Every structure is written in C-alpha cells, then in structure tokens.
CSV table of C-alpha atoms and ligand atoms in Angstrom, one decimal:
chain,number,residue,atom,x,y,z
P,178,UNK,CA,77.4,95.0,134.2
P,179,UNK,CA,80.1,97.5,133.3
P,180,UNK,CA,79.4,98.2,129.6
P,181,UNK,CA,82.8,99.7,129.0
P,182,UNK,CA,84.7,96.6,130.1
P,183,UNK,CA,82.1,93.8,129.9
P,184,UNK,CA,82.6,90.7,132.1
P,185,UNK,CA,85.9,92.1,133.6
P,186,UNK,CA,84.4,91.9,137.1
P,187,UNK,CA,83.1,88.4,136.7
P,188,UNK,CA,85.7,86.6,134.7
P,189,UNK,CA,88.8,88.9,134.9
P,190,UNK,CA,90.8,90.2,132.0
P,191,UNK,CA,93.3,88.5,129.7
P,192,UNK,CA,96.0,91.1,129.2
P,193,UNK,CA,98.5,89.1,127.2
P,194,UNK,CA,99.1,85.6,126.0
P,195,UNK,CA,98.5,83.3,129.0
P,196,UNK,CA,101.6,81.4,130.0
P,197,UNK,CA,99.6,78.2,130.5
P,198,UNK,CA,96.4,77.1,128.8
P,199,UNK,CA,93.1,76.7,130.5
P,200,UNK,CA,91.0,73.7,130.7
P,201,UNK,CA,88.6,73.4,127.8
P,202,UNK,CA,85.7,72.7,130.2
P,203,UNK,CA,86.2,75.9,132.1
P,204,UNK,CA,86.2,77.8,128.9
P,205,UNK,CA,83.1,76.2,127.6
P,206,UNK,CA,81.3,76.7,130.9
P,207,UNK,CA,82.3,80.4,131.0
P,208,UNK,CA,81.1,81.0,127.4
P,209,UNK,CA,77.9,79.0,127.9
P,210,UNK,CA,77.1,81.3,130.8
P,211,UNK,CA,77.8,84.5,128.8
P,212,UNK,CA,75.9,83.3,125.7
P,213,UNK,CA,72.9,82.3,127.7
P,214,UNK,CA,72.9,85.8,129.4
P,215,UNK,CA,73.2,87.6,126.1
P,216,UNK,CA,70.5,85.5,124.4
P,217,UNK,CA,67.9,86.4,126.9
P,218,UNK,CA,67.8,89.9,125.5
P,219,UNK,CA,66.5,88.9,122.0
P,220,UNK,CA,64.7,85.7,123.2
P,221,UNK,CA,62.2,88.1,124.6
P,222,UNK,CA,61.1,88.8,121.0
P,223,UNK,CA,61.6,92.5,121.5
P,224,UNK,CA,64.6,93.2,119.3
P,225,UNK,CA,64.2,94.6,115.8
P,226,UNK,CA,66.1,92.7,113.0
P,227,UNK,CA,69.5,91.1,113.8
P,228,UNK,CA,68.2,87.7,115.1
P,229,UNK,CA,66.3,86.8,112.0
P,230,UNK,CA,65.9,83.1,112.9
P,231,UNK,CA,66.1,82.9,116.7
P,232,UNK,CA,65.4,79.2,116.7
P,233,UNK,CA,68.0,77.4,118.9
P,234,UNK,CA,67.2,74.0,117.4
P,235,UNK,CA,68.0,75.4,113.9
P,236,UNK,CA,71.2,77.0,115.3
P,237,UNK,CA,72.2,73.6,116.9
P,238,UNK,CA,71.6,71.9,113.6
P,239,UNK,CA,73.7,74.4,111.7
P,240,UNK,CA,76.4,74.2,114.4
P,241,UNK,CA,76.5,70.4,113.9
P,242,UNK,CA,77.2,70.9,110.2
P,243,UNK,CA,79.5,73.9,110.7
P,244,UNK,CA,81.6,71.8,113.1
P,245,UNK,CA,82.4,69.3,110.3
P,246,UNK,CA,83.8,71.9,107.9
P,247,UNK,CA,84.9,74.9,110.1
P,248,UNK,CA,88.6,73.9,109.9
P,249,UNK,CA,88.5,73.5,106.1
P,250,UNK,CA,90.1,76.3,103.9
P,251,UNK,CA,87.9,76.5,100.8
P,252,UNK,CA,90.7,78.2,98.9
P,253,UNK,CA,92.2,74.7,98.5
P,254,UNK,CA,89.4,72.9,96.6
P,255,UNK,CA,91.4,69.8,95.9
P,256,UNK,CA,91.1,69.0,99.6
P,257,UNK,CA,87.4,70.1,99.9
P,258,UNK,CA,85.4,69.4,96.7
P,259,UNK,CA,82.3,69.7,99.0
P,260,UNK,CA,82.8,73.4,99.1
P,261,UNK,CA,82.2,73.6,95.3
P,262,UNK,CA,79.0,71.7,95.9
P,263,UNK,CA,77.9,74.0,98.7
P,264,UNK,CA,78.8,77.2,97.0
P,265,UNK,CA,77.3,76.2,93.6
P,266,UNK,CA,74.1,75.0,95.2
P,267,UNK,CA,73.6,78.0,97.5
P,268,UNK,CA,74.0,80.2,94.4
P,269,UNK,CA,71.7,78.1,92.3
P,270,UNK,CA,69.0,78.1,95.0
P,271,UNK,CA,69.3,81.9,95.3
P,272,UNK,CA,69.2,82.5,91.5
P,273,UNK,CA,66.2,80.3,91.3
P,274,UNK,CA,64.4,82.3,94.0
P,275,UNK,CA,65.3,85.5,92.2
P,276,UNK,CA,64.1,84.2,88.8
P,277,UNK,CA,67.4,84.3,87.1
P,278,UNK,CA,67.9,82.7,83.7
P,279,UNK,CA,70.4,80.0,84.3
P,280,UNK,CA,69.8,78.2,81.0
P,281,UNK,CA,71.3,80.9,78.8
P,282,UNK,CA,74.4,80.1,76.8
P,283,UNK,CA,77.6,80.1,78.8
P,284,UNK,CA,78.6,83.7,78.3
P,285,UNK,CA,75.4,85.3,79.4
P,286,UNK,CA,74.5,82.7,82.0
P,287,UNK,CA,73.3,84.1,85.4
P,288,UNK,CA,75.9,83.4,88.1
P,289,UNK,CA,76.7,84.4,91.7
P,290,UNK,CA,79.3,84.5,94.3
P,291,UNK,CA,79.2,84.2,98.1
P,292,UNK,CA,80.5,87.0,100.2
P,293,UNK,CA,80.8,87.6,103.9
P,294,UNK,CA,77.6,89.6,104.3
P,295,UNK,CA,75.5,92.5,102.9
P,296,UNK,CA,78.4,95.0,102.9
P,297,UNK,CA,80.6,92.3,101.2
P,298,UNK,CA,78.1,91.8,98.4
P,299,UNK,CA,77.7,95.5,97.9
P,300,UNK,CA,81.4,96.0,97.8
P,301,UNK,CA,81.9,93.2,95.2
P,302,UNK,CA,79.0,94.6,93.1
P,303,UNK,CA,80.6,98.1,93.0
P,304,UNK,CA,84.0,96.4,92.3
P,305,UNK,CA,82.5,94.4,89.4
P,306,UNK,CA,80.9,97.6,87.8
P,307,UNK,CA,84.2,99.5,88.3
P,308,UNK,CA,86.2,96.8,86.6
P,309,UNK,CA,83.7,96.4,83.8
P,310,UNK,CA,84.0,100.2,83.2
P,311,UNK,CA,87.7,100.0,83.2
P,312,UNK,CA,87.9,97.3,80.6
P,313,UNK,CA,85.0,98.2,78.4
P,314,UNK,CA,85.0,102.0,78.4
P,315,UNK,CA,87.3,105.0,78.8
P,316,UNK,CA,85.8,106.0,82.1
P,317,UNK,CA,88.5,107.2,84.4
P,318,UNK,CA,86.5,108.9,87.1
P,319,UNK,CA,83.6,106.5,87.8
P,320,UNK,CA,80.5,107.4,89.7
P,321,UNK,CA,77.7,105.4,91.2
P,322,UNK,CA,74.2,106.7,91.8
P,323,UNK,CA,72.1,105.8,94.8
P,324,UNK,CA,68.8,107.0,96.3
P,325,UNK,CA,69.8,108.4,99.7
P,326,UNK,CA,67.9,105.6,101.4
P,327,UNK,CA,70.1,102.9,99.9
P,328,UNK,CA,72.4,101.4,102.5
P,329,UNK,CA,75.5,103.2,103.7
P,330,UNK,CA,77.5,100.2,102.6
P,331,UNK,CA,77.3,101.7,99.1
P,332,UNK,CA,79.0,104.9,100.3
P,333,UNK,CA,81.6,102.7,102.1
P,334,UNK,CA,82.2,100.6,99.0
P,335,UNK,CA,82.6,103.7,96.8
P,336,UNK,CA,84.9,105.2,99.4
P,337,UNK,CA,87.1,102.1,99.5
P,338,UNK,CA,87.1,101.6,95.7
P,339,UNK,CA,87.7,105.2,94.6
P,340,UNK,CA,84.3,105.6,93.0
P,341,UNK,CA,82.3,108.9,93.4
P,342,UNK,CA,78.9,108.3,95.1
P,343,UNK,CA,76.0,110.4,94.0
P,344,UNK,CA,73.0,110.6,96.3
P,345,UNK,CA,69.5,111.4,95.0
P,346,UNK,CA,66.9,112.6,97.5
P,347,UNK,CA,63.7,110.7,98.0
P,348,UNK,CA,60.1,111.7,98.4
P,349,UNK,CA,59.6,112.3,102.1
P,350,UNK,CA,56.1,110.8,102.1
P,351,UNK,CA,56.6,107.6,100.0
P,352,UNK,CA,60.4,107.4,100.7
P,353,UNK,CA,60.8,106.3,97.1
P,354,UNK,CA,63.2,107.8,94.7
P,355,UNK,CA,61.9,109.6,91.6
P,356,UNK,CA,63.3,107.8,88.5
P,357,UNK,CA,63.6,111.0,86.6
P,358,UNK,CA,65.9,112.4,89.3
P,359,UNK,CA,68.0,109.2,89.2
P,360,UNK,CA,68.2,109.7,85.4
P,361,UNK,CA,69.3,113.3,85.9
P,362,UNK,CA,72.1,112.2,88.2
P,363,UNK,CA,73.6,109.8,85.6
P,364,UNK,CA,76.3,111.0,83.3
P,365,UNK,CA,78.9,109.5,81.0
P,366,UNK,CA,81.0,108.5,83.9
P,367,UNK,CA,78.2,106.6,85.7
P,368,UNK,CA,79.0,102.9,86.1
P,369,UNK,CA,75.8,101.8,87.8
P,370,UNK,CA,73.0,102.7,90.1
P,371,UNK,CA,71.2,101.0,92.9
P,372,UNK,CA,67.5,100.5,93.9
P,373,UNK,CA,66.6,98.8,97.2
P,374,UNK,CA,64.1,96.0,97.7
P,375,UNK,CA,63.8,97.0,100.4
P,376,UNK,CA,65.8,99.7,102.0
P,377,UNK,CA,67.0,99.4,105.6
P,378,UNK,CA,65.5,102.5,107.0
P,379,UNK,CA,61.9,102.4,105.9
P,380,UNK,CA,61.5,98.9,104.4
P,381,UNK,CA,60.1,100.4,101.2
P,382,UNK,CA,60.9,99.3,97.7
P,383,UNK,CA,62.3,101.6,95.0
P,384,UNK,CA,60.6,101.7,91.6
P,385,UNK,CA,62.8,99.0,90.2
P,386,UNK,CA,61.0,98.5,86.9
P,387,UNK,CA,61.5,102.2,86.0
P,388,UNK,CA,65.1,102.2,87.1
P,389,UNK,CA,65.6,99.1,85.0
P,390,UNK,CA,64.4,100.9,81.9
P,391,UNK,CA,66.7,103.9,82.7
P,392,UNK,CA,69.6,101.5,83.1
P,393,UNK,CA,68.9,100.0,79.7
P,394,UNK,CA,68.4,103.4,78.1
P,395,UNK,CA,71.6,104.8,79.6
P,396,UNK,CA,73.7,101.7,79.2
P,397,UNK,CA,74.6,101.3,82.9
P,398,UNK,CA,74.3,98.6,85.5
P,399,UNK,CA,71.4,98.4,88.0
P,400,UNK,CA,72.1,96.7,91.3
P,401,UNK,CA,69.1,95.7,93.4
P,402,UNK,CA,70.0,95.7,97.1
P,403,UNK,CA,68.0,92.7,98.4
P,404,UNK,CA,70.3,92.2,101.3
P,405,UNK,CA,67.4,92.7,103.7
P,406,UNK,CA,64.5,91.8,101.6
P,407,UNK,CA,66.0,89.3,99.1
P,408,UNK,CA,65.1,86.2,101.2
P,409,UNK,CA,61.7,87.3,102.3
P,410,UNK,CA,60.1,89.5,99.7
P,411,UNK,CA,59.9,86.7,97.1
P,412,UNK,CA,57.7,84.7,99.5
P,413,UNK,CA,55.7,87.8,100.4
P,414,UNK,CA,55.0,88.4,96.7
P,415,UNK,CA,53.8,84.8,96.4
P,416,UNK,CA,51.6,85.3,99.4
P,417,UNK,CA,49.8,88.1,97.6
P,418,UNK,CA,51.3,91.1,99.3
P,419,UNK,CA,51.8,94.2,97.2
P,420,UNK,CA,55.4,93.6,96.2
P,421,UNK,CA,56.3,94.5,92.7
P,422,UNK,CA,58.9,92.4,90.8
P,423,UNK,CA,62.4,93.5,91.8
P,424,UNK,CA,64.6,90.7,90.6
P,425,UNK,CA,65.9,89.3,87.3
P,426,UNK,CA,62.4,89.3,85.8
P,427,UNK,CA,62.9,93.1,85.5
P,428,UNK,CA,64.8,94.0,82.3
P,429,UNK,CA,67.8,96.1,83.2
P,430,UNK,CA,68.5,94.6,86.6
P,431,UNK,CA,72.1,93.4,86.3
P,432,UNK,CA,73.0,92.3,89.9
P,433,UNK,CA,71.0,91.5,93.0
P,434,UNK,CA,72.3,90.9,96.6
P,435,UNK,CA,70.4,88.7,99.0
P,436,UNK,CA,71.7,87.9,102.5
P,437,UNK,CA,71.7,84.3,103.6
P,438,UNK,CA,72.7,85.6,107.0
P,439,UNK,CA,69.5,87.6,107.4
P,440,UNK,CA,66.1,86.1,106.2
P,441,UNK,CA,68.0,83.1,104.7
P,442,UNK,CA,68.4,82.0,108.4
P,443,UNK,CA,72.1,81.1,108.0
P,444,UNK,CA,74.8,81.9,110.5
P,445,UNK,CA,76.3,85.4,110.4
P,446,UNK,CA,78.9,85.7,107.7
P,447,UNK,CA,77.4,84.9,104.3
P,448,UNK,CA,75.5,86.7,101.6
P,449,UNK,CA,74.9,85.9,97.9
P,450,UNK,CA,75.7,88.4,95.1
P,451,UNK,CA,74.0,87.3,91.9
P,452,UNK,CA,74.8,88.5,88.4
P,453,UNK,CA,72.7,88.4,85.3
P,454,UNK,CA,75.9,87.9,83.2
P,455,UNK,CA,78.8,85.8,84.0
P,456,UNK,CA,81.2,88.3,82.4
P,457,UNK,CA,80.4,91.0,85.0
P,458,UNK,CA,81.2,88.7,87.9
P,459,UNK,CA,84.4,87.3,86.3
P,460,UNK,CA,85.7,90.7,85.5
P,461,UNK,CA,86.4,91.3,89.2
P,462,UNK,CA,88.3,88.1,89.8
P,463,UNK,CA,91.8,88.8,90.9
P,464,UNK,CA,94.8,87.1,89.2
P,465,UNK,CA,98.6,87.3,89.8
P,466,UNK,CA,100.4,84.8,87.7
P,467,UNK,CA,104.0,85.8,88.3
P,468,UNK,CA,104.2,85.9,92.1
P,469,UNK,CA,107.1,84.0,93.8
P,470,UNK,CA,104.5,82.2,96.0
P,471,UNK,CA,102.9,80.7,92.9
P,472,UNK,CA,100.3,81.6,90.4
P,473,UNK,CA,97.4,83.1,92.4
P,474,UNK,CA,93.7,83.6,91.6
P,475,UNK,CA,90.7,84.4,93.9
P,476,UNK,CA,87.1,85.1,93.2
P,477,UNK,CA,86.7,87.9,95.7
P,478,UNK,CA,88.5,90.1,98.2
P,479,UNK,CA,89.0,87.3,100.8
P,480,UNK,CA,91.8,84.8,100.6
P,481,UNK,CA,91.3,81.8,102.9
P,482,UNK,CA,87.7,81.1,103.9
P,483,UNK,CA,86.2,78.6,106.2
P,484,UNK,CA,84.1,75.8,104.8
P,485,UNK,CA,81.9,75.8,107.9
P,486,UNK,CA,79.8,78.8,107.0
P,487,UNK,CA,79.2,77.5,103.5
P,488,UNK,CA,78.2,74.1,104.8
P,489,UNK,CA,75.9,75.6,107.4
P,490,UNK,CA,74.3,78.0,105.0
P,491,UNK,CA,73.7,75.2,102.5
P,492,UNK,CA,72.2,73.1,105.2
P,493,UNK,CA,69.9,75.9,106.4
P,494,UNK,CA,68.6,76.4,102.9
P,495,UNK,CA,68.0,72.8,102.0
P,496,UNK,CA,66.5,72.0,105.4
P,497,UNK,CA,63.9,74.8,104.9
P,498,UNK,CA,63.1,74.7,101.2
P,499,UNK,CA,60.4,76.9,99.7
P,500,UNK,CA,57.8,75.6,102.1
P,501,UNK,CA,59.9,76.4,105.2
P,502,UNK,CA,60.7,79.9,104.0
P,503,UNK,CA,57.1,80.6,102.9
P,504,UNK,CA,55.7,79.4,106.2
P,505,UNK,CA,57.9,81.7,108.3
P,506,UNK,CA,57.4,84.6,105.8
P,507,UNK,CA,53.6,84.2,106.2
P,508,UNK,CA,53.9,84.6,109.9
P,509,UNK,CA,56.4,87.5,109.7
P,510,UNK,CA,54.2,89.5,107.3
P,511,UNK,CA,51.1,88.9,109.4
P,512,UNK,CA,52.9,90.0,112.6
P,513,UNK,CA,54.4,93.0,110.9
P,514,UNK,CA,51.0,94.3,109.8
P,515,UNK,CA,49.4,93.7,113.2
P,516,UNK,CA,52.3,95.7,114.7
P,517,UNK,CA,51.7,98.4,112.2
P,518,UNK,CA,48.0,98.5,113.1
P,519,UNK,CA,49.0,99.2,116.7
P,520,UNK,CA,51.1,102.1,115.5
P,521,UNK,CA,48.3,103.4,113.3
P,522,UNK,CA,45.9,103.3,116.3
P,523,UNK,CA,47.8,106.3,117.7
P,524,UNK,CA,47.1,109.5,115.7
P,525,UNK,CA,50.3,111.0,117.1
P,526,UNK,CA,52.4,108.4,115.3
P,527,UNK,CA,53.0,108.2,111.5
P,528,UNK,CA,54.2,105.2,109.6
P,529,UNK,CA,56.6,106.3,106.9
P,530,UNK,CA,55.9,105.2,103.4
P,531,UNK,CA,54.2,102.0,102.5
P,532,UNK,CA,56.2,99.2,104.1
P,533,UNK,CA,55.7,95.5,104.6
P,534,UNK,CA,57.8,93.3,107.0
P,535,UNK,CA,60.1,96.2,108.1
P,536,UNK,CA,58.5,99.5,109.1
P,537,UNK,CA,59.5,102.8,110.4
P,538,UNK,CA,57.5,105.4,112.2
P,539,UNK,CA,57.8,109.0,113.5
P,540,UNK,CA,55.7,111.6,115.2
P,541,UNK,CA,54.8,115.1,114.1
P,542,UNK,CA,53.7,115.9,117.6
P,543,UNK,CA,56.6,114.9,119.8
P,544,UNK,CA,60.1,113.6,119.7
P,545,UNK,CA,59.9,109.9,118.7
P,546,UNK,CA,62.9,109.1,120.8
P,547,UNK,CA,60.8,109.6,123.9
P,548,UNK,CA,58.6,106.7,122.6
P,549,UNK,CA,61.8,104.8,122.1
P,550,UNK,CA,63.0,105.6,125.6
P,551,UNK,CA,59.9,104.1,127.1
P,552,UNK,CA,59.9,101.1,124.8
P,553,UNK,CA,63.5,100.5,125.8
P,554,UNK,CA,62.5,100.5,129.5
P,555,UNK,CA,60.1,97.7,128.6
P,556,UNK,CA,62.9,95.7,126.9
P,557,UNK,CA,62.3,96.7,123.3
P,558,UNK,CA,65.2,97.4,121.0
P,559,UNK,CA,64.2,99.3,117.8
P,560,UNK,CA,66.7,100.9,115.4
P,561,UNK,CA,67.1,104.7,115.4
P,562,UNK,CA,67.1,106.8,112.3
P,563,UNK,CA,67.4,110.5,111.4
P,564,UNK,CA,66.1,113.1,108.9
P,565,UNK,CA,63.4,112.7,110.1
P,566,UNK,CA,64.0,111.2,113.5
P,567,UNK,CA,62.2,107.8,113.4
P,568,UNK,CA,62.5,104.3,114.8
P,569,UNK,CA,62.2,101.1,112.8
P,570,UNK,CA,61.3,97.6,113.4
P,571,UNK,CA,62.4,94.8,111.1
P,572,UNK,CA,60.0,92.0,112.1
P,573,UNK,CA,61.8,88.6,112.5
P,574,UNK,CA,60.9,85.1,113.7
P,575,UNK,CA,61.4,86.0,117.4
P,576,UNK,CA,58.3,88.3,117.1
P,577,UNK,CA,56.0,85.7,115.6
P,578,UNK,CA,55.4,83.9,118.9
P,579,UNK,CA,51.9,84.1,120.5
P,580,UNK,CA,51.2,87.1,122.7
P,581,UNK,CA,54.1,89.3,121.5
P,582,UNK,CA,52.0,91.6,119.4
P,583,UNK,CA,49.6,92.2,122.3
P,584,UNK,CA,52.6,93.2,124.4
P,585,UNK,CA,53.8,95.5,121.6
P,586,UNK,CA,50.4,97.3,121.6
P,587,UNK,CA,50.4,97.7,125.4
P,588,UNK,CA,54.0,98.9,125.6
P,589,UNK,CA,53.5,101.3,122.6
P,590,UNK,CA,50.4,102.8,124.3
P,591,UNK,CA,52.5,103.4,127.4
P,592,UNK,CA,55.3,104.8,125.3
P,593,UNK,CA,53.0,107.4,123.6
P,594,UNK,CA,51.7,108.5,127.0
P,595,UNK,CA,55.3,108.8,128.2
P,596,UNK,CA,56.2,110.9,125.1
P,597,UNK,CA,53.4,113.3,125.9
P,598,UNK,CA,54.5,113.7,129.5
P,599,UNK,CA,58.1,114.3,128.5
P,600,UNK,CA,57.6,116.5,125.4
P,601,UNK,CA,60.1,119.3,125.4
P,602,UNK,CA,62.7,117.3,127.4
P,603,UNK,CA,65.8,115.8,125.8
P,604,UNK,CA,65.3,112.1,125.1
P,605,UNK,CA,67.9,109.6,126.2
P,606,UNK,CA,68.1,107.7,123.0
P,607,UNK,CA,69.1,108.7,119.4
P,608,UNK,CA,69.8,107.7,115.9
P,609,UNK,CA,72.7,105.3,116.1
P,610,UNK,CA,72.8,102.7,113.3
P,611,UNK,CA,71.9,99.2,114.5
P,612,UNK,CA,70.5,100.5,117.8
P,613,UNK,CA,69.5,103.6,119.5
P,614,UNK,CA,71.8,103.9,122.5
P,615,UNK,CA,74.1,106.8,122.4
P,616,UNK,CA,72.0,109.9,122.9
P,617,UNK,CA,70.3,112.3,120.5
P,618,UNK,CA,72.2,113.4,117.5
P,619,UNK,CA,71.9,117.2,117.8
P,620,UNK,CA,75.6,117.8,118.0
P,621,UNK,CA,77.9,118.8,115.1
P,622,UNK,CA,79.0,116.2,112.6
P,623,UNK,CA,82.6,116.6,113.7
P,624,UNK,CA,81.7,116.1,117.4
P,625,UNK,CA,79.7,112.9,116.5
P,626,UNK,CA,82.7,111.5,114.6
P,627,UNK,CA,84.9,112.0,117.7
P,628,UNK,CA,82.3,110.4,119.9
P,629,UNK,CA,81.9,107.5,117.5
P,630,UNK,CA,85.7,107.0,117.1
P,631,UNK,CA,85.9,106.8,120.9
P,632,UNK,CA,83.0,104.3,121.0
P,633,UNK,CA,84.8,102.1,118.4
P,634,UNK,CA,88.1,102.4,120.3
P,635,UNK,CA,86.4,101.4,123.5
P,636,UNK,CA,84.9,98.4,121.9
P,637,UNK,CA,88.4,97.1,121.5
P,638,UNK,CA,90.0,98.2,124.7
P,639,UNK,CA,91.0,96.6,128.0
P,640,UNK,CA,90.2,98.0,131.4
P,641,UNK,CA,93.0,100.1,132.9
P,642,UNK,CA,95.2,98.3,135.5
W,1089,PLP,C1,69.1,97.0,102.8
W,1089,PLP,C2,70.4,96.6,103.4
W,1089,PLP,N1,71.5,96.5,102.6
W,1089,PLP,C3,72.7,96.2,103.2
W,1089,PLP,C4,72.9,95.9,104.5
W,1089,PLP,C5,74.3,95.6,105.0
W,1089,PLP,O1,74.3,94.3,105.4
W,1089,PLP,P1,75.4,93.7,106.4
W,1089,PLP,O2,75.2,94.3,107.7
W,1089,PLP,O3,75.3,92.3,106.4
W,1089,PLP,O4,76.8,94.1,105.9
W,1089,PLP,C6,71.8,95.9,105.3
W,1089,PLP,C7,71.9,95.6,106.7
W,1089,PLP,O5,71.0,95.6,107.5
W,1089,PLP,C8,70.5,96.3,104.8
W,1089,PLP,O6,69.4,96.3,105.5
C-alpha cells in the first residue's frame, strides 16, 4: 500500500464534490473492506494501547446504541432529554468509581463534565483553574506546574489558554516527581498543578498524597490526570496491586480526568472531567446573553455535540458494571506483569520505574530502537519515547488472549539478539508519539518540526494528478 496516498490505487481519489452520488451499498462494501484490513493489525494483539477494548461484539452493541442517537444534537435538550440522563449517569458512575462525595451540600457537591477525550478534559481543567484565578484572585500571569512526565496535553492546553507551563524534572530511576521540587516551582501566580495516575510514558503514579498536601498548604488546585489510568487503576487497587489512593479520597485533589474512550471501553470521543467542587466547573461555563442569535450558554468549548457518543458510552458502562471492569482489569494486570517478567529475563533490558499495566523499558547496553525494529518486523507496535530512549507497552484487552504472552517472550528474545547484532548501526524506528515510525530523533528540534509539519500536511493531502 502507498502510505502517502492510502487506497488511491485500489479505490481511486475523490478530488472534489462528486456530481452524482454513489450507491450506499458500494460505499458500505468499500469501507467494510478497508476496516477489515485495518483491524487485522491490532487484532493480532500486538499493538500497545489504542484499542483498549478490541471486542467486536462490544463495538457492535455500542454501534447499535450509537445509531439511535448519532443524529441528535445534545445542545438542544428539549428534543433529547435522554442526553441529560446519559450525561448525568456517566458522570455519576465515574464520580462513584473515583470516591467523590456527591452527598455534600449543593455548592460543594462533586460534579463532572463530559469532554471529547483526554486532551479535552485537560484543556477544560486548565480553563477552569484559569477562570477561577481570574475571578477569585488578582493573578494576571497565571502559571501551571507539571512534572515533566505529565502528558503533553497540559503544555498544549496552557499554550492555547495563555497560561505559563512550568515543568519539574523527575527522578530518572523512579520517574516520580519530588514533591519538594513541585513546591519550589509554585509561586503566587500558580493556579494549579498536576500529578499523573498514571503517566503516559512510564505508567508510574506521582506521589498524589504529598502533592495534595502541598496544594492545600499553597492554596492551589491539584488535577490528577487519570486519562490513562482512571478507568483501570481503581480496579487494580481493589485487586490488591500496589496502587496508592489517587482520587477524591486524597485531600487536596480538586479535579480528576478519566477517559471513557480508553479503559472505559467506550467509542473514541469521550472522557470525563470530574470536580470536587461544583463552583470550579461552573466557573468555566460560557455565556453570552446579548447576542442577536439569542441568549447563549454552553458547558464547554464545543457547541453542537452528537447524542450517539453519550449513549454508547453510557451503554458501555452499564453493560460492564464493576464486575465487568474488574474482570478485564484482573486479566490485563496479570498479562502486564507476565510481559514485564519477560523483559526482566534479559539483563540487557531495564524496566523504568515501578509500573503496573503500562510499562516502559530501555537498555543501557544498546539502542532500544533496535529491539523495537525487530519487534516491528514481527508485527508488534510499541510506543517510542525519548530522554532516555525507551519503548512502552500499555497492555489492553487484545493482549489478554491465550498464547500472546508466550509470543511476546519469543519475539522479545529474538529482538534482543537482533539488537546485539546491529549495535552501532542506526535503527529504523524512533520516538514519535503514539507510534515509533519516523526514524530516530537525533536531528535538531527545528528540523524535526519541519519533518512533523510535513507529516501532518501529508496526512491531509491528495495524490498529485
Ligand atoms: C496520561 C494521559 N493523559 C492524557 C492523554 C491524552 O488523551 P487523548 O489522546 O484522549 O487526548 C493520554 C493519552 O494517551 C494519556 O496517556
């Protein structure tokens, strides 16, 4: 397949609005073929993260529900009161899982909002803290403090919202941030900080309890990024794994994000941002009461939204319940530790920090991207990282099938041998977020930006005539 212009050779290219429509059946047939081809990649069970559920029956069930509400615009609640039920109950289930106090008096009641994904929840959290600072303090140049391992979405949110981001280095061995260093980065203009449970890169959990104490002492907010871990760590804790409390049980935690579209097993496009206090959420509502188009209010950045995703997410959650989530979590944790044992069996490889379901490893003896190159040849798709170069595996349901961990151990052994043989050569893969294609990142930052801009342009381009 031509990766620059995918499917152009097989199905042609639509260069402008077709003068006549096509038959629905031919469209469905074509897309069924494409989807089936693309699904085979992750159905092998060899892809890190991304396909958290991977169960076609569950997808078909959610699609059935989605279909009934996809056309509904939930901005117009008089026409779809069901959206209020879905939204309210998704938030309630998430708050319950995160041990929020929903029985408090109305002003300090824990609440939530549904966003379009992890980055959306992070963006709205930063927005809420910025608006709170605007109305309740005289901060004019707000800053937000993050351990460098916290997701890049915080940097993006701060960039978009005009908030300074302050990064604090982490311990290279544990990958955890030192609370005293976070404290030192806070000043009178700090609106909030973040701790991850867990972070994307290493799957490790920041010292949330200590950060919560600092947040209380310094009078700032503490967001816990549970985008990745929010829907799996709670079950891991109940299963007895070493997972410290990271949610609303911890004093000082003011917001938590948890992605329904990751380990919540919903369709892509939803996440829940939860707030200890209603006033923090409500402070970022947008109102314009004197617009010619009518008095306007919206709870978040989006205007119109589809009811389909809400309905499908709700259906996913109530169809699984605690039992369902716990059952899958048990298998995911078990699989992740067996996969980690395979890594530990090679003295040349080193697991970074003390992870659980998502783990990262490097090598002090050879370039880890050689290991990745060999794993890729065997169909594996891990995620690349840098500083240090490392590759990570977020274990998901496609990996829990029988036989997969044995294949992992075999292919990893082959990959280590390959890395020894190719030591000193330039590997083919490198640290590109969400994957490892794209070559090693030894070039200058400016050069990488040009290459990445070109990559994004090409993702939206047509083949030349
Ligand atoms: C810890 C963490 N936070 C935030 C995000 C961003 O989530 P999204 O890609 O849904 O915007 C991710 C994505 O993997 C993540 O792992």
